[in-house]
Amino acid sequence: MSIGFLRETVSYSDLCGEKLSIDVALDILKDFRLSSIVDMIAKLNFLLFKEGYEEEWQKWLVNASLDVEIREKALRRLDGTGRIVFNRMQLLMLLRLACSVCNEDGNKTFEDEKYRFEFGHSALIVNDFLYNKESSSKESGYIELLPDLIRTLELTNFSTGADIIHPMVRWYVMLFEIAKTLGRSRVDIDSLMNTIYGMSLEKYYGLIFATFSYLNRLEIKDLMTSPANFLINTTSFLDVPGITDLSKQYSKLEPDIVELSQIGQKIQETDHSFPKNSFMTFRQYPLIRFNPDRVLCIDLCFLVDKLSSGIYWAIHRLLSERSNESVEEFMTYRGKLFETYIDDLFRDTYPESSVVLTPIRYLSPPDFEDSDYGDGIICSEDSKNIAFLEYKSSLLSVETKYSGDPNLLQRKIEKKFVEKGVTQLAQKISNFADINAPYVKPIKGVDRASIRRIFPILIVLEPVMRTPFIGDYLNTKFQEKLSDHNIDSRFSVCPLILLTVDDLERSIPYLSARGTWECLNDYIANDYYYKSGFSIYIKDELYRDGFVQSPFIKQKFDKIRSEIMTVLSGSSEIEEQSI
């Protein structure tokens, strides 16, 4: 069965009729100067980040990177087909190969057209090794495919443009704004960050955020006219008054920076036990130091990860060295932050005075007891539709996601999302809809007798849960759990809807504009829950008429940008446009 939701690549075997060994690509790459090839791959990756996989840019890259003999064949494959030659996973794989065999004594650079064409050939060869284009049937189990799908989808369909600010905003709101409202915690994140980085959480966040902002503001024309600007000058890339010790601050980011001369060794130490497309070293070190005051970002998405799950796992590793009790406290604290964030997001979307086609209300404790009905409820004023919501902040470790072990992945999904979220949702719905329930506790403003359709929705923090087939797998488990209860036949319980928090943030403007129930019914009617998941539904259906940024996210991002400059400079008078 073909995995149709992946962007299909043009490979060497497509164009030349034979699949060459990866050793052929290594042989091509080994004589490139390390700094030259790392710099070029990072720039190509940046171009894709800025422009996506538009056919115009794919053709431009093909013309620049392939000799005439193979160029015309590649261009015909691209013409109106949606296929691509250059992609993020391919470039990261080329980078991993190059860092393993290249050094500064190499005599090949990209100034010579002949060597650019050789690099293009190696890119085509690597495309034959990215992922399995054919999968087994559902009867043999999609679980076996999930490890490869998780890595492939993450690295070929990465966030671009406005989407990428979501995790930065989300974790900033949780760690700064919500943390203040929750009051003092036994988990002192500032103290832990000082132990890891020698600086406060605010300073760390500010430096990474400013680095991202500097690069994100660069235009493709800047790469063409002033390629040196792509290297970050750690002494002056924020050339604004009030920031006088930038280089000293930046030196504390050492846990996230690797020396150019050491990257090959790091890959050998870190990546040997993971599949070829896991890129653990680049996830850990998204910044490469070229010289004492110049660093290069090899992947903006990996850099942004440092401001989201990266902070969590850095603290988690430190606490794991201390005690299990400390880890449990931190995980509980993370859960409270996440639940409050989702609650705030929904209340901003469905304020009490809101009218969204059919009026919508969002309820959460104390409108009902969470032990009875979950973490949240969305209901229509006419009381015909109701959605029971469960929020899960569990995150899967890098070993679980990227080791390539499907059995480990299945066990962790079962433990973190089935035993808890799915089972809980089935029980909450039973509390409301079981025909044998002796007493149904009331929900403020909900007329139970009028309800006809029930939507079970599981909202998770872990981003890889958007991978196609996971939603179908969880729905299968949900139906099994629900069958243990005797649901009143007058209620129609829909298939389980799995949303990552990123899905929720991206879809909220459309849920408001098109109507919540209309979108949910459309998602179910077109079998997206089975064949691909909500992330693909957003892309195929909601983005069809263009991208709309969530007002909540945009407002928070503008606020963060202002506050970051104050943190870095110590002054509130720095212009926000600086980042």
Coordinates of C-alpha atoms in Angstrom, one line a residue, residues 132-460:
N132 CA 9.9 2.9 2.5
K133 CA 7.6 4.1 -0.2
E134 CA 5.5 0.9 0.1
S135 CA 3.9 -0.2 3.3
S136 CA 2.3 -3.4 4.5
S137 CA -1.5 -3.8 4.6
K138 CA -3.5 -2.8 7.6
E139 CA -4.1 -6.4 8.4
S140 CA -0.4 -6.9 9.1
G141 CA -0.5 -3.9 11.4
Y142 CA 0.4 -0.2 11.0
I143 CA 2.2 -0.2 14.3
E144 CA 5.3 -1.7 12.5
L145 CA 5.3 1.3 10.2
L146 CA 5.0 4.0 12.9
P147 CA 8.6 4.5 13.8
D148 CA 9.6 5.2 10.2
L149 CA 6.4 7.3 9.6
I150 CA 7.1 9.4 12.6
R151 CA 10.6 10.3 11.5
T152 CA 9.6 10.7 7.9
L153 CA 6.6 13.0 8.4
E154 CA 8.4 15.1 10.9
L155 CA 11.4 15.7 8.6
T156 CA 9.6 16.1 5.3
N157 CA 6.5 18.1 6.4
F158 CA 8.1 20.5 8.8
S159 CA 6.5 23.7 10.0
T160 CA 7.2 26.8 8.0
G161 CA 6.4 30.5 8.4
A162 CA 3.7 31.3 10.9
D163 CA 3.2 27.7 12.0
I164 CA 6.6 27.5 13.7
I165 CA 5.8 30.1 16.3
H166 CA 3.2 27.9 17.9
P167 CA 5.5 25.9 20.1
M168 CA 7.5 29.0 21.1
V169 CA 4.4 30.8 22.2
R170 CA 2.8 27.7 23.9
W171 CA 5.8 27.0 26.1
Y172 CA 6.4 30.6 26.9
V173 CA 2.8 31.1 28.0
M174 CA 3.0 27.9 30.1
L175 CA 6.4 28.5 31.7
F176 CA 6.0 32.3 32.3
E177 CA 2.4 33.5 32.4
I178 CA 0.6 30.4 33.6
A179 CA 3.4 29.4 36.0
K180 CA 2.9 32.8 37.8
T181 CA -0.9 32.2 38.2
L182 CA -0.3 28.7 39.7
G183 CA 1.9 30.2 42.4
R184 CA 5.0 28.9 43.9
S185 CA 6.0 25.3 43.0
R186 CA 8.5 22.9 44.4
V187 CA 9.9 22.7 40.9
D188 CA 12.2 25.7 40.6
I189 CA 12.8 25.8 36.9
D190 CA 15.0 28.9 37.1
S191 CA 17.3 27.2 39.5
L192 CA 17.4 24.1 37.3
M193 CA 18.2 26.2 34.2
N194 CA 21.0 27.9 36.0
T195 CA 22.5 24.5 36.8
I196 CA 22.3 23.4 33.2
Y197 CA 23.1 26.7 31.3
G198 CA 24.4 29.0 34.0
M199 CA 21.6 31.5 33.3
S200 CA 17.9 32.0 34.1
L201 CA 15.1 30.5 32.0
E202 CA 14.2 34.0 30.7
K203 CA 17.8 34.7 29.5
Y204 CA 18.0 31.3 27.8
Y205 CA 14.6 31.7 26.2
G206 CA 15.6 35.2 25.1
L207 CA 18.9 34.1 23.4
I208 CA 17.3 31.2 21.4
F209 CA 14.3 33.3 20.5
A210 CA 16.5 36.2 19.3
T211 CA 18.6 33.8 17.3
F212 CA 15.5 32.4 15.6
S213 CA 14.1 35.8 15.0
Y214 CA 17.4 37.0 13.4
L215 CA 17.4 34.1 10.9
N216 CA 13.7 34.2 10.3
R217 CA 13.9 37.8 9.2
L218 CA 16.5 37.0 6.6
E219 CA 15.2 36.8 3.0
I220 CA 16.4 34.5 0.3
K221 CA 17.9 37.5 -1.5
D222 CA 20.1 38.0 1.5
L223 CA 21.6 34.6 1.0
M224 CA 22.3 35.5 -2.7
T225 CA 23.8 39.0 -2.1
S226 CA 25.3 38.7 1.4
P227 CA 25.8 35.0 2.2
A228 CA 28.0 35.8 5.1
N229 CA 25.0 37.1 7.0
F230 CA 23.8 33.6 7.4
L231 CA 26.6 33.0 9.9
I232 CA 25.5 34.4 13.2
N233 CA 28.0 36.9 14.7
T234 CA 27.5 36.1 18.4
T235 CA 29.0 39.5 19.4
S236 CA 26.7 41.7 17.4
F237 CA 23.8 39.9 15.6
L238 CA 21.5 41.9 17.9
D239 CA 23.0 45.3 17.0
V240 CA 20.8 47.4 19.4
P241 CA 21.5 49.7 22.3
G242 CA 21.5 48.2 25.8
I243 CA 22.8 44.8 24.9
T244 CA 26.6 45.1 25.6
D245 CA 27.5 41.6 26.7
L246 CA 25.9 39.5 24.0
S247 CA 28.9 37.3 23.3
K248 CA 29.3 36.5 27.0
Q249 CA 25.6 35.6 27.2
Y250 CA 25.9 33.5 24.1
S251 CA 28.9 31.5 25.4
K252 CA 26.5 29.9 28.0
L253 CA 24.7 28.1 25.2
E254 CA 27.5 25.6 25.0
P255 CA 25.2 22.6 25.7
D256 CA 23.4 23.5 22.4
I257 CA 26.5 24.2 20.3
V258 CA 29.0 21.8 18.7
E259 CA 32.4 22.8 17.3
L260 CA 32.7 22.2 13.5
S261 CA 35.7 20.0 14.0
Q262 CA 33.9 17.8 16.6
I263 CA 30.7 17.2 14.8
G264 CA 31.8 14.0 13.2
Q265 CA 32.9 12.5 16.5
K266 CA 29.6 13.6 18.1
I267 CA 27.6 11.8 15.4
Q268 CA 29.6 8.6 16.0
E269 CA 29.0 8.8 19.7
T270 CA 25.3 9.8 19.6
D271 CA 23.7 8.4 16.4
H272 CA 25.1 4.9 16.2
S273 CA 22.3 3.3 18.1
F274 CA 19.5 5.1 16.2
P275 CA 18.2 4.7 12.6
K276 CA 19.9 6.7 9.9
N277 CA 17.2 9.3 9.7
S278 CA 16.9 10.1 13.4
F279 CA 19.6 12.9 13.5
M280 CA 20.0 12.9 17.2
T281 CA 23.2 14.9 17.1
F282 CA 21.6 17.7 15.1
R283 CA 18.6 17.7 17.5
Q284 CA 21.0 18.1 20.4
Y285 CA 23.2 20.6 18.7
P286 CA 21.3 22.8 16.2
L287 CA 24.1 25.3 16.2
I288 CA 27.6 24.7 14.9
R289 CA 30.5 26.9 15.9
F290 CA 32.6 27.8 12.8
N291 CA 35.0 30.1 14.8
P292 CA 35.0 31.8 18.2
D293 CA 32.3 34.4 17.4
R294 CA 30.5 32.7 14.4
V295 CA 27.8 30.0 14.7
L296 CA 25.7 28.4 12.0
C297 CA 22.1 27.1 12.5
I298 CA 21.7 23.9 10.6
D299 CA 18.0 23.5 11.1
L300 CA 15.5 26.2 12.4
C301 CA 13.0 23.6 13.5
F302 CA 15.5 21.9 15.7
L303 CA 16.4 25.3 17.1
V304 CA 12.8 26.0 18.0
D305 CA 12.5 22.6 19.6
K306 CA 15.0 24.0 22.2
L307 CA 12.3 26.4 23.3
S308 CA 9.6 23.8 23.7
S309 CA 10.2 20.1 24.5
G310 CA 14.0 20.8 24.6
I311 CA 13.6 22.8 27.9
Y312 CA 11.4 20.0 29.3
W313 CA 13.9 17.2 28.5
A314 CA 16.9 19.1 29.7
I315 CA 15.3 19.6 33.1
H316 CA 14.0 16.0 33.0
R317 CA 17.5 14.6 32.5
L318 CA 18.9 16.7 35.4
L319 CA 16.1 15.6 37.7
S320 CA 16.5 12.0 36.7
E321 CA 20.0 12.1 38.2
R322 CA 18.5 13.2 41.5
S323 CA 15.4 11.2 42.3
N324 CA 12.3 9.7 40.8
E325 CA 10.2 11.8 43.2
S326 CA 11.6 15.0 41.6
V327 CA 10.7 13.7 38.1
E328 CA 7.2 12.9 39.2
E329 CA 6.7 16.4 40.7
F330 CA 8.0 18.0 37.5
M331 CA 5.6 15.9 35.3
T332 CA 2.7 16.7 37.5
Y333 CA 3.6 20.4 37.3
R334 CA 3.8 20.1 33.5
G335 CA 0.3 18.6 33.4
K336 CA -1.1 21.5 35.3
L337 CA 0.6 24.0 33.0
F338 CA -0.8 22.2 29.9
E339 CA -4.3 21.9 31.2
T340 CA -4.5 25.6 32.1
Y341 CA -3.1 26.5 28.7
I342 CA -5.8 24.5 26.8
D343 CA -8.4 26.0 29.1
D344 CA -7.2 29.5 28.3
L345 CA -7.1 28.8 24.6
F346 CA -10.7 27.5 24.6
R347 CA -12.0 30.3 26.7
D348 CA -10.4 32.8 24.4
T349 CA -12.1 31.0 21.4
Y350 CA -15.5 30.6 23.0
P351 CA -16.0 33.5 25.4
E352 CA -19.4 33.5 27.2
S353 CA -20.8 36.2 24.8
S354 CA -19.5 34.4 21.7
V355 CA -21.9 33.5 18.8
V356 CA -20.2 31.1 16.3
L357 CA -22.9 30.2 13.7
T358 CA -24.7 28.1 16.3
P359 CA -23.8 29.5 19.7
I360 CA -21.0 27.5 21.4
R361 CA -20.1 27.3 25.1
Y362 CA -16.9 26.0 26.7
L363 CA -17.1 24.5 30.2
S364 CA -14.5 23.3 32.6
P365 CA -14.3 22.7 36.3
P366 CA -16.0 24.1 38.4
D367 CA -18.9 24.0 35.9
F368 CA -18.8 20.2 36.6
E369 CA -16.6 17.8 38.6
D370 CA -13.6 16.9 36.4
S371 CA -13.6 13.4 38.0
D372 CA -17.0 12.9 36.3
Y373 CA -16.7 14.5 32.9
G374 CA -13.1 15.0 32.0
D375 CA -11.0 18.2 31.6
G376 CA -13.4 20.2 29.4
I377 CA -16.7 20.3 27.5
I378 CA -17.9 22.1 24.4
C379 CA -21.6 22.2 23.9
S380 CA -24.1 24.0 21.7
E381 CA -26.7 26.2 23.1
D382 CA -29.4 24.1 21.5
S383 CA -27.9 21.2 23.4
K384 CA -27.9 18.8 20.4
N385 CA -24.1 18.4 20.3
I386 CA -21.6 17.9 23.1
A387 CA -17.9 17.2 23.1
F388 CA -16.1 15.7 26.1
L389 CA -12.4 16.7 26.2
E390 CA -9.4 15.0 27.8
Y391 CA -6.0 16.7 27.9
K392 CA -2.8 14.7 28.2
S393 CA 0.6 16.4 28.6
S394 CA 2.6 13.2 28.4
L395 CA 5.7 13.3 26.1
L396 CA 7.5 10.4 24.5
S397 CA 11.2 10.1 25.0
V398 CA 13.6 10.4 22.1
E399 CA 14.4 6.7 22.6
T400 CA 10.7 5.8 22.2
K401 CA 10.2 8.0 19.1
Y402 CA 13.4 7.5 17.2
S403 CA 14.9 4.1 18.2
G404 CA 13.0 2.4 15.4
D405 CA 11.5 -0.2 17.8
P406 CA 7.7 -0.5 17.1
N407 CA 7.1 -2.6 20.2
L408 CA 8.5 0.0 22.5
L409 CA 6.5 2.7 20.7
Q410 CA 3.3 0.7 21.1
R411 CA 3.9 0.0 24.8
K412 CA 4.5 3.7 25.5
I413 CA 1.4 4.9 23.5
E414 CA -0.7 2.3 25.4
K415 CA 0.6 3.4 28.8
K416 CA 0.5 7.2 28.2
F417 CA -2.5 7.6 26.0
V418 CA -4.7 4.5 26.0
E419 CA -4.6 3.5 29.7
K420 CA -5.2 7.1 30.7
G421 CA -6.7 9.4 28.0
V422 CA -8.7 6.9 25.9
T423 CA -9.9 4.8 28.9
Q424 CA -10.8 8.0 30.8
L425 CA -12.8 9.4 27.8
A426 CA -14.9 6.2 27.5
Q427 CA -15.6 6.3 31.3
K428 CA -16.6 10.0 31.2
I429 CA -19.0 9.5 28.3
S430 CA -20.4 6.5 30.2
N431 CA -21.0 8.7 33.2
F432 CA -23.1 10.9 31.0
A433 CA -24.7 8.5 28.6
D434 CA -24.9 5.0 30.1
I435 CA -28.5 3.8 30.2
N436 CA -28.0 2.0 33.5
A437 CA -26.5 5.0 35.3
P438 CA -28.5 5.4 38.5
Y439 CA -27.8 9.1 38.7
V440 CA -26.3 11.5 36.1
K441 CA -24.7 14.5 37.7
P442 CA -25.8 17.7 36.0
I443 CA -23.6 19.9 33.8
K444 CA -24.2 23.6 34.1
G445 CA -26.5 24.8 31.3
V446 CA -26.6 21.4 29.5
D447 CA -30.0 19.8 28.8
R448 CA -29.1 16.1 28.7
A449 CA -32.5 15.2 27.3
S450 CA -31.8 17.2 24.1
I451 CA -28.3 15.8 23.4
R452 CA -28.1 13.6 20.3
R453 CA -24.4 13.6 19.2
I454 CA -21.4 13.1 21.5
F455 CA -17.8 13.9 20.3
P456 CA -14.9 12.3 22.3
I457 CA -11.8 14.5 21.8
L458 CA -8.3 13.7 23.1
I459 CA -5.9 16.7 23.1
V460 CA -2.2 15.8 23.5

